[in-house]
mmCIF file of C-alpha atoms in Angstrom:
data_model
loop_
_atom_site.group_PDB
_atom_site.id
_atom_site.type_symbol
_atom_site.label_atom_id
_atom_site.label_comp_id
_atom_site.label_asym_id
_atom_site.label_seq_id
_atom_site.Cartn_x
_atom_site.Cartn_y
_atom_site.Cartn_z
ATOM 1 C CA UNK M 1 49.135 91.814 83.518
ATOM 2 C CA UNK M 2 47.938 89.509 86.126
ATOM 3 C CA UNK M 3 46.045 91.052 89.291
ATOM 4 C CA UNK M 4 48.462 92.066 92.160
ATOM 5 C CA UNK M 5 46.476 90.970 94.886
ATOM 6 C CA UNK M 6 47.497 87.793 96.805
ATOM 7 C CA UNK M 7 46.389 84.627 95.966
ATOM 8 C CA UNK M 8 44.859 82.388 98.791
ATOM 9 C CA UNK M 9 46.616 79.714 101.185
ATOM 10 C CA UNK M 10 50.014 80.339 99.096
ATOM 11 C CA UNK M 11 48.079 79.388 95.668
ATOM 12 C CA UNK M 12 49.816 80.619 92.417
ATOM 13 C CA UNK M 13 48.498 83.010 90.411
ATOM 14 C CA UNK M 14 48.980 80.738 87.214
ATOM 15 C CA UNK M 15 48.303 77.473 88.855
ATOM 16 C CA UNK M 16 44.950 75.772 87.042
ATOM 17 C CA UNK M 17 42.215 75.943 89.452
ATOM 18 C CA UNK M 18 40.934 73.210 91.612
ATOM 19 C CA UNK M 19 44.741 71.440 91.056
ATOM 20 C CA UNK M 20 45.875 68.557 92.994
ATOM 21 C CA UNK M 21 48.715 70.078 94.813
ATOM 22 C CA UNK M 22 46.226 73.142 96.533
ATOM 23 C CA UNK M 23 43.150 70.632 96.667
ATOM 24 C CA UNK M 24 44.854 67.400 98.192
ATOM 25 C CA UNK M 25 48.563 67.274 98.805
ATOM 26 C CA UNK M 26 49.374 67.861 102.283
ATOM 27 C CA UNK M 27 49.900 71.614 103.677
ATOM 28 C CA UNK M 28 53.616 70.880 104.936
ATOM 29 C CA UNK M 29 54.907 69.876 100.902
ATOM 30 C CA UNK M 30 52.359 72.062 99.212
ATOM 31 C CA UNK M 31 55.308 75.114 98.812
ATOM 32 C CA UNK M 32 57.249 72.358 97.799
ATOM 33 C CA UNK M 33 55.678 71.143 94.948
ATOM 34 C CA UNK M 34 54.167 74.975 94.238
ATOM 35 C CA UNK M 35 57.958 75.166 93.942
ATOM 36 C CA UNK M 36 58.622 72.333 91.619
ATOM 37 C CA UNK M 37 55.381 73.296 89.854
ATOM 38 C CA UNK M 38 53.185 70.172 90.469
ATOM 39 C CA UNK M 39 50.613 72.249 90.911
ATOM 40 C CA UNK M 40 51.384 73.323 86.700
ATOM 41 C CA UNK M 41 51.859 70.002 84.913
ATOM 42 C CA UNK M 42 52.285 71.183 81.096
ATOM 43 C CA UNK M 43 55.752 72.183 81.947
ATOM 44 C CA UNK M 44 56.649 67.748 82.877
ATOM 45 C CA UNK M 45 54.554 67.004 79.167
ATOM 46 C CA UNK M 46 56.965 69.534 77.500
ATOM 47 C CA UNK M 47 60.043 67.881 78.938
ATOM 48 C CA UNK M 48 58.934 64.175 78.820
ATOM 49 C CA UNK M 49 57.508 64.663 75.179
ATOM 50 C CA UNK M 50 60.822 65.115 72.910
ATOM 51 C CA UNK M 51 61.866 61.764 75.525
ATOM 52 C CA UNK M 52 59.215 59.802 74.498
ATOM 53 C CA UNK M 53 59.811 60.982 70.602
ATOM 54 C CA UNK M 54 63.102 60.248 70.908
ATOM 55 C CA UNK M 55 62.476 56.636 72.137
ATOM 56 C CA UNK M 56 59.808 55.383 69.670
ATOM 57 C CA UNK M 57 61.758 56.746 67.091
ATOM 58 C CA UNK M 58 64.619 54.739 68.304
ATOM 59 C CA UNK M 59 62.548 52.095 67.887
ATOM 60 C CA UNK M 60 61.388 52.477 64.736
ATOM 61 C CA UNK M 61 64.870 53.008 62.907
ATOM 62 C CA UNK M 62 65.860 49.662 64.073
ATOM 63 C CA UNK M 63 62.733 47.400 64.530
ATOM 64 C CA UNK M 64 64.251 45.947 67.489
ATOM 65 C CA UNK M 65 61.967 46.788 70.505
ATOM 66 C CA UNK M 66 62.833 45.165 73.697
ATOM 67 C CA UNK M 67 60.951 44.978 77.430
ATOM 68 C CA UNK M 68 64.027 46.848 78.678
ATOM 69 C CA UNK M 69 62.334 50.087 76.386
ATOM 70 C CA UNK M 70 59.117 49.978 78.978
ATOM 71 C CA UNK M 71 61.707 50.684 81.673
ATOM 72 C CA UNK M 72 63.196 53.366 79.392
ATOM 73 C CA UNK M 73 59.685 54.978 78.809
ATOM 74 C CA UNK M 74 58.568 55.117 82.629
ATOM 75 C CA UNK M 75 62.324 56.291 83.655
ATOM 76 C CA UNK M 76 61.717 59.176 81.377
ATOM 77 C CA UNK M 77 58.230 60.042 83.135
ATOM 78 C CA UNK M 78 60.165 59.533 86.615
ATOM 79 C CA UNK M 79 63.029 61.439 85.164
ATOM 80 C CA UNK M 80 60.540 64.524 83.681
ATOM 81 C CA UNK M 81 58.882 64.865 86.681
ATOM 82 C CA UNK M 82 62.037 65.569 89.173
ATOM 83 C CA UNK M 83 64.429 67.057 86.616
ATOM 84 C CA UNK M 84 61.549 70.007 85.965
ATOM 85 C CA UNK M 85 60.974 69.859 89.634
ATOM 86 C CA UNK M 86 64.738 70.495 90.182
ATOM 87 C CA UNK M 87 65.213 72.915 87.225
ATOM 88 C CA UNK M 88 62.011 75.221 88.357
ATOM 89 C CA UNK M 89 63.498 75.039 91.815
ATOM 90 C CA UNK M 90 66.757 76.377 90.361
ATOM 91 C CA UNK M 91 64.910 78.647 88.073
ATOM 92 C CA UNK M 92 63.474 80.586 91.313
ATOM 93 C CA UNK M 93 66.461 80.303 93.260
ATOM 94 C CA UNK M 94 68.203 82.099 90.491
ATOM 95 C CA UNK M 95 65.415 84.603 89.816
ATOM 96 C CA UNK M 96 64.316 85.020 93.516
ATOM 97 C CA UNK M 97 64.625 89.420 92.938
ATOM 98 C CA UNK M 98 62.970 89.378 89.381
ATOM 99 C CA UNK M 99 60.124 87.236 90.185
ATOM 100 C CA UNK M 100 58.982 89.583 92.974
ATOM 101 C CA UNK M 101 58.545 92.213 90.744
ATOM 102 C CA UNK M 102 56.567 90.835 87.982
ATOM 103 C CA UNK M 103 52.876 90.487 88.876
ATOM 104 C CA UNK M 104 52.293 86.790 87.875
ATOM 105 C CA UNK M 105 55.028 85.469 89.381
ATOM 106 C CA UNK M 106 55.272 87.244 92.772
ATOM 107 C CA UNK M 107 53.361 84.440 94.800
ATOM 108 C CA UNK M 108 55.846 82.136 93.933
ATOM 109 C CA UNK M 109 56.658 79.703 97.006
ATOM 110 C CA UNK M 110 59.999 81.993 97.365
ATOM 111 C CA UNK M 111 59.322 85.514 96.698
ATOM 112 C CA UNK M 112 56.126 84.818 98.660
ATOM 113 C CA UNK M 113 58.554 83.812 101.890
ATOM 114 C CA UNK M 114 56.705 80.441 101.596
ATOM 115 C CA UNK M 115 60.180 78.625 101.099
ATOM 116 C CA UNK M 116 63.705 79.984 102.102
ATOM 117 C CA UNK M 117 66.810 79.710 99.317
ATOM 118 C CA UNK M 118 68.529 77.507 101.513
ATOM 119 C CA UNK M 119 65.350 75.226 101.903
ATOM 120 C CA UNK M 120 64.507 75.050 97.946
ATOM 121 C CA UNK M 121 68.691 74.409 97.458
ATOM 122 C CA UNK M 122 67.730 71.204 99.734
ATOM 123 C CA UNK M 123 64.396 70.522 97.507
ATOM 124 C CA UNK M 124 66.483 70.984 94.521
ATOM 125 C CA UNK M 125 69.468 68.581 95.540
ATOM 126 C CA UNK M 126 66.826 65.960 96.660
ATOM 127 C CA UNK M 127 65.088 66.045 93.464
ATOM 128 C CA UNK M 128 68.458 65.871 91.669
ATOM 129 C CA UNK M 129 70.052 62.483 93.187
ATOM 130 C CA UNK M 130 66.830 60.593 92.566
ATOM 131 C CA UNK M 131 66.551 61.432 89.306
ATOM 132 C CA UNK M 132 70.695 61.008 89.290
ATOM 133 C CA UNK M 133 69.413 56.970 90.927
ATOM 134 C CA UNK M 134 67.240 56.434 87.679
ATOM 135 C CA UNK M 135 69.178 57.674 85.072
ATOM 136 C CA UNK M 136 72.218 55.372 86.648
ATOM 137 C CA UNK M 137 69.704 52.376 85.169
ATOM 138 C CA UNK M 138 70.323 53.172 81.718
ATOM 139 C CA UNK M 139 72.834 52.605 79.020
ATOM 140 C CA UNK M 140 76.599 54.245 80.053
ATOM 141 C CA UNK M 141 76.184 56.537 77.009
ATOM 142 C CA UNK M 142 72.582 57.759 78.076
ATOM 143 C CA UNK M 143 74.061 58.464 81.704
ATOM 144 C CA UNK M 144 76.949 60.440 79.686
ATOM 145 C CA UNK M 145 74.139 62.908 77.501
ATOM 146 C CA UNK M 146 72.128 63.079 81.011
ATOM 147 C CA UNK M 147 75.503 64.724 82.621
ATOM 148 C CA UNK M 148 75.865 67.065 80.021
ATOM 149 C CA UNK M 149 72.367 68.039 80.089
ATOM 150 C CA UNK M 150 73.140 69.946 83.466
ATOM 151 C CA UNK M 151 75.213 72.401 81.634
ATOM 152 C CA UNK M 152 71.687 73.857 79.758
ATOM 153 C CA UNK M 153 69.933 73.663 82.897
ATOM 154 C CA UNK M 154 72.039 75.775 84.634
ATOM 155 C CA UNK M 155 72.589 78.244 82.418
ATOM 156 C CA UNK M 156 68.829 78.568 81.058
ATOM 157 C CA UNK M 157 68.024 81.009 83.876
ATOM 158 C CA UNK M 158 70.627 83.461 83.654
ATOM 159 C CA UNK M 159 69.935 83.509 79.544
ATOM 160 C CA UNK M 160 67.489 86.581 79.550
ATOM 161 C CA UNK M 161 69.808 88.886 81.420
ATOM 162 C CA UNK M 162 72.439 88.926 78.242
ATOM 163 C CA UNK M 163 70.307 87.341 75.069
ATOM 164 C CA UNK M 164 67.124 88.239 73.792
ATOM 165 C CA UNK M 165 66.359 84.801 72.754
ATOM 166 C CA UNK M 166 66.280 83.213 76.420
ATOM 167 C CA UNK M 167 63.701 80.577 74.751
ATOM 168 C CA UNK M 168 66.838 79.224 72.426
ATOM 169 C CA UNK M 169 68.536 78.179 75.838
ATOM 170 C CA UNK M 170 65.143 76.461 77.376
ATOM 171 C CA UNK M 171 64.991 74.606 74.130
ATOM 172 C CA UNK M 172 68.291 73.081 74.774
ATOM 173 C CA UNK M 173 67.814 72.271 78.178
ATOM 174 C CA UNK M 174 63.906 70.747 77.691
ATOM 175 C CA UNK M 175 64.590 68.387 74.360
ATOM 176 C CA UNK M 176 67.916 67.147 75.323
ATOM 177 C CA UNK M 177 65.825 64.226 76.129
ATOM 178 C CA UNK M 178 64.837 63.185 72.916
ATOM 179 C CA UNK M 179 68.655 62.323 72.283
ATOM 180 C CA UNK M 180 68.880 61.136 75.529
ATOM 181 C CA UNK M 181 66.060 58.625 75.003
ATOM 182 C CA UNK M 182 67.689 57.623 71.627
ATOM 183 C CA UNK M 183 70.611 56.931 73.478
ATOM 184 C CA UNK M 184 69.294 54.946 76.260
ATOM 185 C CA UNK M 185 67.769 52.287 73.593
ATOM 186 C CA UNK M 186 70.056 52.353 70.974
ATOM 187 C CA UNK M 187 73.896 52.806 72.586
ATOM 188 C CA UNK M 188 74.752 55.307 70.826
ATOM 189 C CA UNK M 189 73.833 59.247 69.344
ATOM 190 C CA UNK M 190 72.436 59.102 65.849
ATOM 191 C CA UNK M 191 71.985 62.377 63.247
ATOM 192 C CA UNK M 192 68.209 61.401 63.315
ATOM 193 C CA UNK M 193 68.183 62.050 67.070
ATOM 194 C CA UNK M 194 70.101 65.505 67.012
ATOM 195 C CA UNK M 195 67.789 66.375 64.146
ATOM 196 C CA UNK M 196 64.727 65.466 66.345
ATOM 197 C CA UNK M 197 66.109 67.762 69.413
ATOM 198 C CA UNK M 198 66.438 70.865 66.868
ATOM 199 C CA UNK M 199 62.917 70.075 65.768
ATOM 200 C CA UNK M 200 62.149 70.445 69.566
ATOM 201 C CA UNK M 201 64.182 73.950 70.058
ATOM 202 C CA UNK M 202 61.922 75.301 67.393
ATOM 203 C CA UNK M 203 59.127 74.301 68.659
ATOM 204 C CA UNK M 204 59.848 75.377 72.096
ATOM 205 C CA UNK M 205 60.349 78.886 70.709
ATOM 206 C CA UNK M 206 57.125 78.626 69.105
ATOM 207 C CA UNK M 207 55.413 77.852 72.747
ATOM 208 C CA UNK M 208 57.567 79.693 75.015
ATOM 209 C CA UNK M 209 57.284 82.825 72.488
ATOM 210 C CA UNK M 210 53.526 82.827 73.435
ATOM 211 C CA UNK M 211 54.237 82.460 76.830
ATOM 212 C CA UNK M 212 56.393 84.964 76.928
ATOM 213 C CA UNK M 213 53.835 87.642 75.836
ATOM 214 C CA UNK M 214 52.255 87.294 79.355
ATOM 215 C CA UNK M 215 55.174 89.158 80.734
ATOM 216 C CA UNK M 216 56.237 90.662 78.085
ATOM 217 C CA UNK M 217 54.960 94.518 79.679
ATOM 218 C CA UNK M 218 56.269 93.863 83.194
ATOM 219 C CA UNK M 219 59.521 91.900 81.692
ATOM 220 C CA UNK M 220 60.053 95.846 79.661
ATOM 221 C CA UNK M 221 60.007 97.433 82.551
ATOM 222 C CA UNK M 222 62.282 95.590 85.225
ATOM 223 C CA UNK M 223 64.815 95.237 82.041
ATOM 224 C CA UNK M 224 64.372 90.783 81.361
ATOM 225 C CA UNK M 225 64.762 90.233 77.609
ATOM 226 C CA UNK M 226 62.590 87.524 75.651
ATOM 227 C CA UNK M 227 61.591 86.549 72.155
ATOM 228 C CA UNK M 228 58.002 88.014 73.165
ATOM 229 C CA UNK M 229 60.013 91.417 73.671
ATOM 230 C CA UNK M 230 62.639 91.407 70.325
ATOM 231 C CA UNK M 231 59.613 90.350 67.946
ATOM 232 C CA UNK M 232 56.990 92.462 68.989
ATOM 233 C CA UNK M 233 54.075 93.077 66.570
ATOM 234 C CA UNK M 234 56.145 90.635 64.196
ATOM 235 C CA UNK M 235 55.457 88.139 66.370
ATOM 236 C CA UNK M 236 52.996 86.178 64.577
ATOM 237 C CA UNK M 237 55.549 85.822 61.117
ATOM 238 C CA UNK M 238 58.351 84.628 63.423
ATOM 239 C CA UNK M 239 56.167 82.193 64.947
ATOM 240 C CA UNK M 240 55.245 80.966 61.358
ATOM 241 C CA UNK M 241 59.439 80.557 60.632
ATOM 242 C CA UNK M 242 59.334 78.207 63.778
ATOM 243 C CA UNK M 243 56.216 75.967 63.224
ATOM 244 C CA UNK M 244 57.870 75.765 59.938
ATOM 245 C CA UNK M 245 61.277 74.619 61.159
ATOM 246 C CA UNK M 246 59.288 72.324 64.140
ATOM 247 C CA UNK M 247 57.673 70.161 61.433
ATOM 248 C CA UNK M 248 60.383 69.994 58.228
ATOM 249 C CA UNK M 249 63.277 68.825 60.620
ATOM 250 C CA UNK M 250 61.202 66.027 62.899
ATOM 251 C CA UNK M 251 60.219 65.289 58.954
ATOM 252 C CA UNK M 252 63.701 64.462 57.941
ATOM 253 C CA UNK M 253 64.694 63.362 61.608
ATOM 254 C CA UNK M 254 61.639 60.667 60.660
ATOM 255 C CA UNK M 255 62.757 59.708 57.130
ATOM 256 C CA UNK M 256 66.849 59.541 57.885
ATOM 257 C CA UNK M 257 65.763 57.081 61.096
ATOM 258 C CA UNK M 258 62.445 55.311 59.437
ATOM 259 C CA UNK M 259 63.894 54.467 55.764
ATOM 260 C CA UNK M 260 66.450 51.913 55.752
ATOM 261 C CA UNK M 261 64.721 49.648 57.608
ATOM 262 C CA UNK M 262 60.774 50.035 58.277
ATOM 263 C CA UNK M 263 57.871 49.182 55.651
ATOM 264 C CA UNK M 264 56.733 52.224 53.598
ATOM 265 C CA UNK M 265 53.475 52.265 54.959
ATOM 266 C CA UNK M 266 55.189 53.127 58.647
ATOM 267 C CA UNK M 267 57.460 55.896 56.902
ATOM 268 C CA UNK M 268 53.902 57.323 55.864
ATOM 269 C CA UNK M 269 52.493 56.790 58.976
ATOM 270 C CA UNK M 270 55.250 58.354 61.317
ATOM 271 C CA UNK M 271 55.548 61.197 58.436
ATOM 272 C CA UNK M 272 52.001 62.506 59.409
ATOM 273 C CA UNK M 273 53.268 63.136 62.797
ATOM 274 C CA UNK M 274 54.521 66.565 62.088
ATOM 275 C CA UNK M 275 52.386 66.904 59.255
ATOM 276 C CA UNK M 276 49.208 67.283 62.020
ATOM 277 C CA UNK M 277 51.152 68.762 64.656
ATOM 278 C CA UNK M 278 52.306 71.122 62.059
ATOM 279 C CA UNK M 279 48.090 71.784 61.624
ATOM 280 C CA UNK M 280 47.425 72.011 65.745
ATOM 281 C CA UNK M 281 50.227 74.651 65.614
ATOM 282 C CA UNK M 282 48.345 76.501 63.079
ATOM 283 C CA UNK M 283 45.229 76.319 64.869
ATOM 284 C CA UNK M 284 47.255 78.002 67.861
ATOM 285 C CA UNK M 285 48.446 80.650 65.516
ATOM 286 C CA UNK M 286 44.558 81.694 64.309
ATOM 287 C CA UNK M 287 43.827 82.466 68.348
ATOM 288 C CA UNK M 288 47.268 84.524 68.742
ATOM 289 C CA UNK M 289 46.340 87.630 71.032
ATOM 290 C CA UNK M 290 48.852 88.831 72.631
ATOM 291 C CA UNK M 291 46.600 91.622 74.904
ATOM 292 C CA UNK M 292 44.870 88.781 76.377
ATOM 293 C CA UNK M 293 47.100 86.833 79.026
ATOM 294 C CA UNK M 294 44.661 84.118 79.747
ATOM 295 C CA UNK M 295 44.511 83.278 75.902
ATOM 296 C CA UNK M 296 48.145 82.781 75.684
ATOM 297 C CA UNK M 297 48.674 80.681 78.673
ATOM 298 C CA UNK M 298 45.669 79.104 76.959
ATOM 299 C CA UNK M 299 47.484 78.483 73.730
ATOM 300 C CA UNK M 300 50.741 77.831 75.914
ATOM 301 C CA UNK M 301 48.883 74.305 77.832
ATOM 302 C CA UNK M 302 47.525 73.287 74.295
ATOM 303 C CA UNK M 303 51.105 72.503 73.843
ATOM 304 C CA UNK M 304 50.825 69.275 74.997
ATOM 305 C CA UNK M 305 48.307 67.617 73.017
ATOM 306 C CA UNK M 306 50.564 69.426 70.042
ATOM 307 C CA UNK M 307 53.844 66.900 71.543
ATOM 308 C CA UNK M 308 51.330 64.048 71.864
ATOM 309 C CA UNK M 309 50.222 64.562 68.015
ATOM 310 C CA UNK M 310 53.549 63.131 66.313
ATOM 311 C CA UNK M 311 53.869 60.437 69.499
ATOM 312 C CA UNK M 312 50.834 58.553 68.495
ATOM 313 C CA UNK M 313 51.603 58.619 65.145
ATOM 314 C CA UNK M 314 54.805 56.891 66.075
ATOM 315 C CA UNK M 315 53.762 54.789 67.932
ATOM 316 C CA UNK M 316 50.937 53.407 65.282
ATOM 317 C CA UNK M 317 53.662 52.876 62.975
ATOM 318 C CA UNK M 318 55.598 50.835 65.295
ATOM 319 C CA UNK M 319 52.759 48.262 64.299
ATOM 320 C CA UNK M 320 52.482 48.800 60.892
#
């Protein structure tokens, strides 16, 4: 358990030290973006990751990149950073009487009293239609998946009052982008796409399971259920099952959308995507403790460079 005294100036307790939001934005927005956790960046990589997947992917099944794709990519960074700004803003709206009694997530900008509900609804709606003006840019059918996407997003917080797998429900609201981003390029959904996005639910049960952990005592007692909880000491064999199921099904995502039409020396190249992320996931695995907080949210931030792993291997066999 985190410390229960109160962090400085509104800082929270899980925010890196020395970030941008409690070091330079200005005091007036800084519970703002505390809310939409600027001040915590790995949760925008997580999100924009599977989007960026999904897009060079897109790409590579059929060789036809175009200049309208560098709109697609920086819409999807745009997009990432309000839509987890809006969805962490609905996230606290929704858990406003849990988060006060768990120890890490007390000083939150709302059970802190830094923002009222009704000011974070406004946040949260503000967030929303801008990201609503970008996604308007792209293809009809990618506006269509980016409607639908709401429907995980608000459900994902009320998940661990009636499942004990919560994480299932964030990984269908955080990699609905990778068939999003798919969609935006090509026109239309593809298997290889939907296979991608359950690649990206496993491995956001791999993360999010580690995570977890961090709460996992103070989660027991106030009654939240989580993957951390229903595995237990069988934690690290569950989290085995899902780096397993991360890196076979982006495999097969790669080979159903690579084959027909790319050279065999990109198939090999995009192929060792998940092969090394597969390896960085492994690495996580050998410094699973899940008595020490600070070494899972450790593990938990090393999650990005794991998402970048396969995206640079795409993207090098776009060239090839």
């Amino acid at each position: 358990m985190q410390g229960d005294a109160p962090m400085p100036d509104g800082q929270v307790s899980d925010a890196p030290q020395d970030n941008w939001v409690d070091t330079h934005a200005p005091a007036p927005l800084r519970p703002y973006l505390r809310l939409s956790r600027a001040d915590r960046p790995i949760g925008t990589w997580l999100l924009l990751l599977p989007c960026w997947w999904g897009l060079t992917l897109a790409i590579l099944a059929d060789q036809s990149p175009r200049w309208e794709d560098l709109w697609i990519f920086a819409g999807c960074g745009l997009g990432a950073i309000l839509m987890r700004g809006a969805g962490c803003t609905w996230n606290d709206i929704a858990d406003r009487d849990i988060d006060g009694k768990v120890a890490r997530t007390r000083s939150r900008p709302i059970p802190s009293g830094a923002v009222s509900v009704r000011q974070a609804l406004a946040w949260m709606v503000l967030q929303s239609l801008i990201a609503l003006g970008i996604l308007l840019t792209f293809h009809p059918a990618a506006i269509a998946m980016g409607v639908l996407s709401l429907l995980t997003v608000t459900v994902y917080p009320f998940a661990k009052r009636f499942t004990w797998w919560p994480q299932v429900f964030l990984g269908l609201a955080f990699n609905w982008g990778a068939m999003l981003a798919w969609t935006a390029h090509s026109g239309s959904l593809g298997w290889p796409a939907v296979i991608l996005y359950l690649s990206g639910i496993c491995w956001t049960l791999f993360y999010d399971t580690i995570y977890a952990h961090q709460d996992a005592e103070d989660d027991a007692l106030i009654g939240v259920k989580s993957t951390a909880r229903l595995f237990g000491a069988e934690t690290v064999g569950w989290l085995k099952y899902f780096l397993v199921g991360t890196v076979l099904l982006m495999g097969i995502a790669i080979i159903l959308a690579v084959q027909p039409q790319a050279s065999v020396l990109a198939l090999v190249l995009a192929l060792g995507g998940p092969w090394a992320m597969g390896w960085h996931m492994a690495w996580q695995l050998r410094g699973f403790d899940p008595e020490d907080g600070g070494k899972m949210l450790q593990l938990f931030r090393a999650n990005r460079d794991t998402g970048l792993i396969p995206l640079i291997f795409l993207a090098v066999a776009l060239l090839a």
